[in-house]
Tab-separated table of C-alpha atoms and ligand atoms in Angstrom:
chain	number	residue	atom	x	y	z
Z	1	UNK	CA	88.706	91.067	120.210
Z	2	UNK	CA	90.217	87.672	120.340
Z	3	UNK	CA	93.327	89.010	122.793
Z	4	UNK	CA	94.279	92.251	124.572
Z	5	UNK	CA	97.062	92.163	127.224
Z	6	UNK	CA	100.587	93.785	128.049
Z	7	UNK	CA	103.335	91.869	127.128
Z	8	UNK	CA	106.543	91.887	129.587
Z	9	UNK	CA	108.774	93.793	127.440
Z	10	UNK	CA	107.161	94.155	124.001
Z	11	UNK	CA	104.588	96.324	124.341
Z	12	UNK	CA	100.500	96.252	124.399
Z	13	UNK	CA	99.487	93.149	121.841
Z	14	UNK	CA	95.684	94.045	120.807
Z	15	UNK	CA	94.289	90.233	118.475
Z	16	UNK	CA	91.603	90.588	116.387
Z	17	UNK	CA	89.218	88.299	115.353
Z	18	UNK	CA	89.315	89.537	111.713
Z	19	UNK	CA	90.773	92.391	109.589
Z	20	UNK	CA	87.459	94.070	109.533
Z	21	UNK	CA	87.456	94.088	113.435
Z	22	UNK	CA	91.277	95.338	113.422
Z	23	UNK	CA	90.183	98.079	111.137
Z	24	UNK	CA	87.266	99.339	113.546
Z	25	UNK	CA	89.765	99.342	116.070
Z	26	UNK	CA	92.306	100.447	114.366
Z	27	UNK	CA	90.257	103.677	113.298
Z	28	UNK	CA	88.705	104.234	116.538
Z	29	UNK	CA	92.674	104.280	118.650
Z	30	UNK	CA	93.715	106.615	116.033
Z	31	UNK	CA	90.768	108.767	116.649
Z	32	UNK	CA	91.246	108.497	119.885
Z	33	UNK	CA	95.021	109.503	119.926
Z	34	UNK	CA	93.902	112.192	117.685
Z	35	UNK	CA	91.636	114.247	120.065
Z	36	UNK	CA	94.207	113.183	123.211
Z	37	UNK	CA	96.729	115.090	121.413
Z	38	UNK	CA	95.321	118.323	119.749
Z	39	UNK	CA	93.332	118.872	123.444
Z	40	UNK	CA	96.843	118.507	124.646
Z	41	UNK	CA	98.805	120.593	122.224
Z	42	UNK	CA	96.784	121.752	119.646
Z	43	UNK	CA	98.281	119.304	116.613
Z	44	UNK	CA	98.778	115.302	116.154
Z	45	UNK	CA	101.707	114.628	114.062
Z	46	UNK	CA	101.742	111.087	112.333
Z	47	UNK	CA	103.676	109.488	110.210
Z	48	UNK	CA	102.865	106.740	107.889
Z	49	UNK	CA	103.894	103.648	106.314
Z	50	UNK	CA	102.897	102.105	102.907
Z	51	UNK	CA	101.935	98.639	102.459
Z	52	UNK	CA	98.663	97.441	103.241
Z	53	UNK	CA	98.197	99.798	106.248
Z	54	UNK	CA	96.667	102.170	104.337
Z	55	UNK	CA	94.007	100.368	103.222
Z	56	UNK	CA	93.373	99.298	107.301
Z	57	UNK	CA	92.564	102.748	108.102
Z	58	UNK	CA	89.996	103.232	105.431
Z	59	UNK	CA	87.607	103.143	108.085
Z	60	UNK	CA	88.911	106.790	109.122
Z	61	UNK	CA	87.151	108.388	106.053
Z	62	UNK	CA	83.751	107.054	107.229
Z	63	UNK	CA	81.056	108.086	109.830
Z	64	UNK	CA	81.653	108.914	111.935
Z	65	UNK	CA	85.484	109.752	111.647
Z	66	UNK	CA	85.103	111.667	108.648
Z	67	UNK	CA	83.405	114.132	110.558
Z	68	UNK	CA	84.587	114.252	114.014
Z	69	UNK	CA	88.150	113.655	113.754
Z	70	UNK	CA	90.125	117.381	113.517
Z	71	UNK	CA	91.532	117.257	110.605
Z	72	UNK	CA	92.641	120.944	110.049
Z	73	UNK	CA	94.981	119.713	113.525
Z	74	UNK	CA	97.318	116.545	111.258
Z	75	UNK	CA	100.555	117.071	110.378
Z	76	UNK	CA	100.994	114.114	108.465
Z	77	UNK	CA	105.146	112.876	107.664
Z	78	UNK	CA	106.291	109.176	106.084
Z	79	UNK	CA	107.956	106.425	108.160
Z	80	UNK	CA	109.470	105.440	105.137
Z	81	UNK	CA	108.857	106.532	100.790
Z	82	UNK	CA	109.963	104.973	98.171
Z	83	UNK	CA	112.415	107.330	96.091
Z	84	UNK	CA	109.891	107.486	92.963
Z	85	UNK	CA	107.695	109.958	91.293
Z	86	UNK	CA	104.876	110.937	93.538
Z	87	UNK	CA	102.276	109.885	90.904
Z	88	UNK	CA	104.211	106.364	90.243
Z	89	UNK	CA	102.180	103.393	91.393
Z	90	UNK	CA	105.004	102.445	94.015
Z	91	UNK	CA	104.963	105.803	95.603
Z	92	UNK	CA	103.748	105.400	99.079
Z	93	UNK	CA	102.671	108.978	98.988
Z	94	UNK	CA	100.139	108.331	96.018
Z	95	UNK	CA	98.678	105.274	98.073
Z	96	UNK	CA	98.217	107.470	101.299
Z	97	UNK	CA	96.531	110.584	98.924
Z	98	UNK	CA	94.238	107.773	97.424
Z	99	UNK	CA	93.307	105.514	100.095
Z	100	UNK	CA	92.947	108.614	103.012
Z	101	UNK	CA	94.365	111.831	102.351
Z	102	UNK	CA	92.419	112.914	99.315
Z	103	UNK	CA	88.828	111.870	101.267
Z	104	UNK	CA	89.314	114.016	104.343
Z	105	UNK	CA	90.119	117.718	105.113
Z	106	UNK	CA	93.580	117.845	105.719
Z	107	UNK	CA	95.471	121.111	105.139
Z	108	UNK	CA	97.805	120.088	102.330
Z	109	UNK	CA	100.545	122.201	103.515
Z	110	UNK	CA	100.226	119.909	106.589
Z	111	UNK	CA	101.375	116.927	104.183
Z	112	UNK	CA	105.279	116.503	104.775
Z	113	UNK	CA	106.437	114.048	101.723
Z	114	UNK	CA	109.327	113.862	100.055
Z	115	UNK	CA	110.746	115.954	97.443
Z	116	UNK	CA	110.470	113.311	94.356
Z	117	UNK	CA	113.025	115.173	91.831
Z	118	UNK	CA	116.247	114.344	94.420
Z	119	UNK	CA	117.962	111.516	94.715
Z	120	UNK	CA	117.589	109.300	97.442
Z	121	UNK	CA	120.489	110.890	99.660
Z	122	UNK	CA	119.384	114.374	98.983
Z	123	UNK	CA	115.686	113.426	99.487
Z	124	UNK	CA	116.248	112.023	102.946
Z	125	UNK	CA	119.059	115.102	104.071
Z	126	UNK	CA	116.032	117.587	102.474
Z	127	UNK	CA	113.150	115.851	104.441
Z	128	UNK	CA	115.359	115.642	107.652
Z	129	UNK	CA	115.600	119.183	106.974
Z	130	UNK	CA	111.621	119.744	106.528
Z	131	UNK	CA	110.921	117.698	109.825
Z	132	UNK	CA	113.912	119.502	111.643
Z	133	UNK	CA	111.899	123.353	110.487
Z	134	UNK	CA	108.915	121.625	112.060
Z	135	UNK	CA	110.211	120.445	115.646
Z	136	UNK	CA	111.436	124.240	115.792
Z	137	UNK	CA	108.198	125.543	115.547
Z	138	UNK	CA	106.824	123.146	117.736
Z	139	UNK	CA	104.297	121.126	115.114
Z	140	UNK	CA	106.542	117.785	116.254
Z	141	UNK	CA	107.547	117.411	119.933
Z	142	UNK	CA	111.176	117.087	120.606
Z	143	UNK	CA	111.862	114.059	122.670
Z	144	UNK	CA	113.095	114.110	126.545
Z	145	UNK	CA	115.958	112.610	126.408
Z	146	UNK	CA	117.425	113.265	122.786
Z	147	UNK	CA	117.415	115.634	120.174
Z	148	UNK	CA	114.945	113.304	118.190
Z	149	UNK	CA	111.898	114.450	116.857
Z	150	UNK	CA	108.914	112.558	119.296
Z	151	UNK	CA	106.432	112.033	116.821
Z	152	UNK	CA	102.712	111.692	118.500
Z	153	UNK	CA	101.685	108.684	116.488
Z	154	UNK	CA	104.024	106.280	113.967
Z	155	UNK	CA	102.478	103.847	112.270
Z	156	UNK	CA	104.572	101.268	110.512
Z	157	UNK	CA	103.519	97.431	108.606
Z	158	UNK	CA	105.922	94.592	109.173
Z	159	UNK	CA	107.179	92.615	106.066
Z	160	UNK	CA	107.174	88.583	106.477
Z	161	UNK	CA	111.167	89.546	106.889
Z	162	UNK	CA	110.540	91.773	109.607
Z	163	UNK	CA	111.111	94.808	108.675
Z	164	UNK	CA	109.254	97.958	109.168
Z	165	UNK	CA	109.614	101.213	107.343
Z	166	UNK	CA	112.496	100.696	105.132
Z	167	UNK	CA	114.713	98.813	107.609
Z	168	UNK	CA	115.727	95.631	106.279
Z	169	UNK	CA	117.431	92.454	108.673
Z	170	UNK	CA	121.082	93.237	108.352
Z	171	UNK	CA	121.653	96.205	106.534
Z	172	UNK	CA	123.928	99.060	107.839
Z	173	UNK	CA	121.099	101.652	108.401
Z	174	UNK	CA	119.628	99.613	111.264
Z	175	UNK	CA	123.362	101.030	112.745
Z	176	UNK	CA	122.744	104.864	111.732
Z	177	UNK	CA	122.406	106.449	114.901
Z	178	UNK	CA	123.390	110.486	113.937
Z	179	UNK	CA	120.306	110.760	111.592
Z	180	UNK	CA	116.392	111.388	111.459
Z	181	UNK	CA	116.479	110.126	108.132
Z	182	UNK	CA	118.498	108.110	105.940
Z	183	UNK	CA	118.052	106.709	102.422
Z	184	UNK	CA	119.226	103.685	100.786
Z	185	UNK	CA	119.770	102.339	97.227
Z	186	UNK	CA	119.563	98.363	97.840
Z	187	UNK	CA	116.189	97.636	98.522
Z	188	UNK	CA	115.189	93.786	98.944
Z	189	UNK	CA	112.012	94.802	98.019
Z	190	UNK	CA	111.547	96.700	95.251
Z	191	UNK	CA	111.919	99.759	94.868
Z	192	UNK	CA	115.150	100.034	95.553
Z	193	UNK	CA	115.775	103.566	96.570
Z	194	UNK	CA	114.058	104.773	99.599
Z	195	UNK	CA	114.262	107.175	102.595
Z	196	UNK	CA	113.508	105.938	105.697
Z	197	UNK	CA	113.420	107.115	109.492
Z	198	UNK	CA	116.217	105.868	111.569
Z	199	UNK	CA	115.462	103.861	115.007
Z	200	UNK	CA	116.425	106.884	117.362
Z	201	UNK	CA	113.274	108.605	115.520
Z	202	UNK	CA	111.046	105.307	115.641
Z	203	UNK	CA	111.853	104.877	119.388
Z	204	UNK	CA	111.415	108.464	120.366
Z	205	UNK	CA	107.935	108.855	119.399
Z	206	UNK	CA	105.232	109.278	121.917
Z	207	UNK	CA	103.210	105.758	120.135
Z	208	UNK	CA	104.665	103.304	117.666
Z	209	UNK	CA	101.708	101.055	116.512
Z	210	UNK	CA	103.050	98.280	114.296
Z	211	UNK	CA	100.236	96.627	112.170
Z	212	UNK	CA	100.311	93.078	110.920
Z	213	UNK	CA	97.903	90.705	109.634
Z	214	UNK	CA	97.827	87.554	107.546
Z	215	UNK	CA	99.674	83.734	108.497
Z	216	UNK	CA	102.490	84.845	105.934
Z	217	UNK	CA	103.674	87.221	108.681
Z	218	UNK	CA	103.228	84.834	111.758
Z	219	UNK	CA	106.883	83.652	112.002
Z	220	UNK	CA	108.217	87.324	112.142
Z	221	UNK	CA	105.705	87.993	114.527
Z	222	UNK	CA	106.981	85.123	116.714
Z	223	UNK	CA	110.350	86.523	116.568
Z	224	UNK	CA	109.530	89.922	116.959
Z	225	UNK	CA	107.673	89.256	120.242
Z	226	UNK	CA	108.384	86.544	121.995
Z	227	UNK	CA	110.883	85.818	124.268
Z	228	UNK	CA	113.680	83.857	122.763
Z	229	UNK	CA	116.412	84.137	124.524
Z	230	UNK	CA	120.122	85.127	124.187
Z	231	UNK	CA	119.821	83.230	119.919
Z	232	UNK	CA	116.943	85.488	119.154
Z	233	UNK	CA	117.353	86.769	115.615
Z	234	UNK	CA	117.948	90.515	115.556
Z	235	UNK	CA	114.633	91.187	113.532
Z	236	UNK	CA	114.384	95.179	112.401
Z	237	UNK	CA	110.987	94.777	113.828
Z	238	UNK	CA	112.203	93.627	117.516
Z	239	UNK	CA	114.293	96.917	117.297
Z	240	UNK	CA	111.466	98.650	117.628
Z	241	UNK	CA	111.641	99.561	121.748
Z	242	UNK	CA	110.450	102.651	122.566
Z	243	UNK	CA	112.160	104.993	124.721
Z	244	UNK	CA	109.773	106.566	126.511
Z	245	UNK	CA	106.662	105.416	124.558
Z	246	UNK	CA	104.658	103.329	124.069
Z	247	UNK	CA	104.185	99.919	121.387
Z	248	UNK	CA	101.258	98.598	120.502
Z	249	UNK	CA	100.523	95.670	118.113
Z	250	UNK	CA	97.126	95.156	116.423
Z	251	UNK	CA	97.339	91.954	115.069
Z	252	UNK	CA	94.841	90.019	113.365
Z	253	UNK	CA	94.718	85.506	114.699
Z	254	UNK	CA	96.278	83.784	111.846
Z	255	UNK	CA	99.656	86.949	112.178
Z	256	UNK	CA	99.624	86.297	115.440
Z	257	UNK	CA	99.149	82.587	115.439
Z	258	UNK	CA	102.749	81.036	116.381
Z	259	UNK	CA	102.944	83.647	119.339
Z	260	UNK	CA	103.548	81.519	122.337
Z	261	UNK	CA	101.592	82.325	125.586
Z	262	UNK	CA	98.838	83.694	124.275
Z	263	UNK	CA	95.448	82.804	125.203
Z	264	UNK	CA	92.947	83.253	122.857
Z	265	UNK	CA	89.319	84.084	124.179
Z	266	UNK	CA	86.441	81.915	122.503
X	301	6PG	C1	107.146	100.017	102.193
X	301	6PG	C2	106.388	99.881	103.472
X	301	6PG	C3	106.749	98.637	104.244
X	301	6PG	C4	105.478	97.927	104.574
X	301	6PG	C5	105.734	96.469	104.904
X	301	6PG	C6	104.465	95.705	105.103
X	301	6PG	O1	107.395	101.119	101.805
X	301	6PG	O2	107.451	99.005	101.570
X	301	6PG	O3	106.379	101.007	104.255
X	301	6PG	O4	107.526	98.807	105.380
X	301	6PG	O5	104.835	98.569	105.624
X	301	6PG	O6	106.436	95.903	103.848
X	301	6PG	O7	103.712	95.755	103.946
X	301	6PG	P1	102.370	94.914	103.803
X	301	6PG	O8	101.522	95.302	104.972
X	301	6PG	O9	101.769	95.340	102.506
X	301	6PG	O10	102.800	93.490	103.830
């Protein structure tokens, strides 16, 4: 690994050397979190992104993962869909079921996607709904300190905008505060319709991981770490601030290559 520290307020920033290191790494934490939590509890709840994430944990369906990771224990949710057929090429569902889901033993009635014949309101009230049946029966923790869901593990990509999930810099449901899930129509990047969790549910979870690699994504990763002072843009990405949890960043050098104080080891 090129880096691995604590940064003062934004979390644990793991560097990597290349992607294919980042995706050892990346496989072996989630392992890792994987058998911390179902010895704990029994289940790991996740949720995913889309984007090029999936493709990062590919290393999950190999050896050894494939076989000593508990599947039968994931209950596996979406950080954010896009509000499209499941078996449309944009569907973030379809890229998870391709890439991972389809090449290891997870229950399917574990998967917890969205219902793709609503509309993008109804979608995110119904899988606010879904998620709301699971925290009852104890599948996803509730958090300390609110009445949000505390996932064990999200997992989100950052756009070279900064956002994660389907939060986009200066749109109104960065502000929604009353909802697990909320939806909207105006997508900068396309598609426009999508459901997305709200921060509340981002910050409440036990581990937000935030994966980024690639020099197209090193300015936002500037401003989403480092300290800027009172002027810092308010990046969706820099909202993400865990509670109670914990942030970690696995970065690969050139997305992490305008982060100031940060000593590389040769
Ligand atoms: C989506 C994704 C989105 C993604 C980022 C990063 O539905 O569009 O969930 O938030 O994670 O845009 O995507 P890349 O890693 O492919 O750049």
């Amino acid at each position: 690994m090129a880096f691995s520290g604590v940064h003062r307020d934004r979390g644990e920033l793991r560097i990597h050397e290349s992607v294919e290191e980042l995706s050892t790494n990346l496989a072996d934490y989630i392992a890792d979190l994987s058998e911390a939590s179902v010895k704990e509890r029994g289940v790991f709840a996740i949720a995913l992104s889309g984007g090029s994430l999936i493709g990062l944990m590919g290393k999950l369906c190999e050896a050894p993962y494939n076989k000593t990771v508990d599947w039968a224990k994931w209950y596996i949710f979406w950080a954010d869909e896009r509000v499209v057929a499941k078996n449309h090429a944009d569907s973030n569902y379809k890229l998870a079921k391709e890439g991972l889901l389809s090449k290891v033993p997870i229950v399917p009635s574990h998967v917890h996607s969205i219902n793709d014949s609503l509309s993008a309101e109804e979608a995110g009230d119904e899988y606010e709904f879904d998620i709301r049946q699971l925290v009852k029966a104890r599948m996803v923790c509730v958090s300390d300190i609110s009445d949000c869901p505390k996932f064990d593990l999200i997992l989100l990509g950052m756009g070279s905008d900064g956002h994660v999930a389907s939060l986009f810099p200066n749109h109104s449901v960065l502000d929604v505060k009353n909802q697990w899930v909320s939806f909207i129509t105006d997508s900068p990047k396309p598609p426009p319709e999508r459901i997305t969790f709200t921060l509340p549910v981002i910050n409440s979870a036990s581990i937000v991981v935030v994966v980024v690699t690639g020099e197209s994504k090193a300015e936002a990763v500037h401003l989403a770490i480092d300290d800027l002072g009172p002027n810092c843009p308010s990046l969706p990405a820099r909202m993400v601030q865990p509670t109670n949890g914990k942030l970690v960043w696995f970065l690969d050098k050139p997305a992490a290559s305008k982060l100031e104080s940060v000593q590389f080891c040769e």
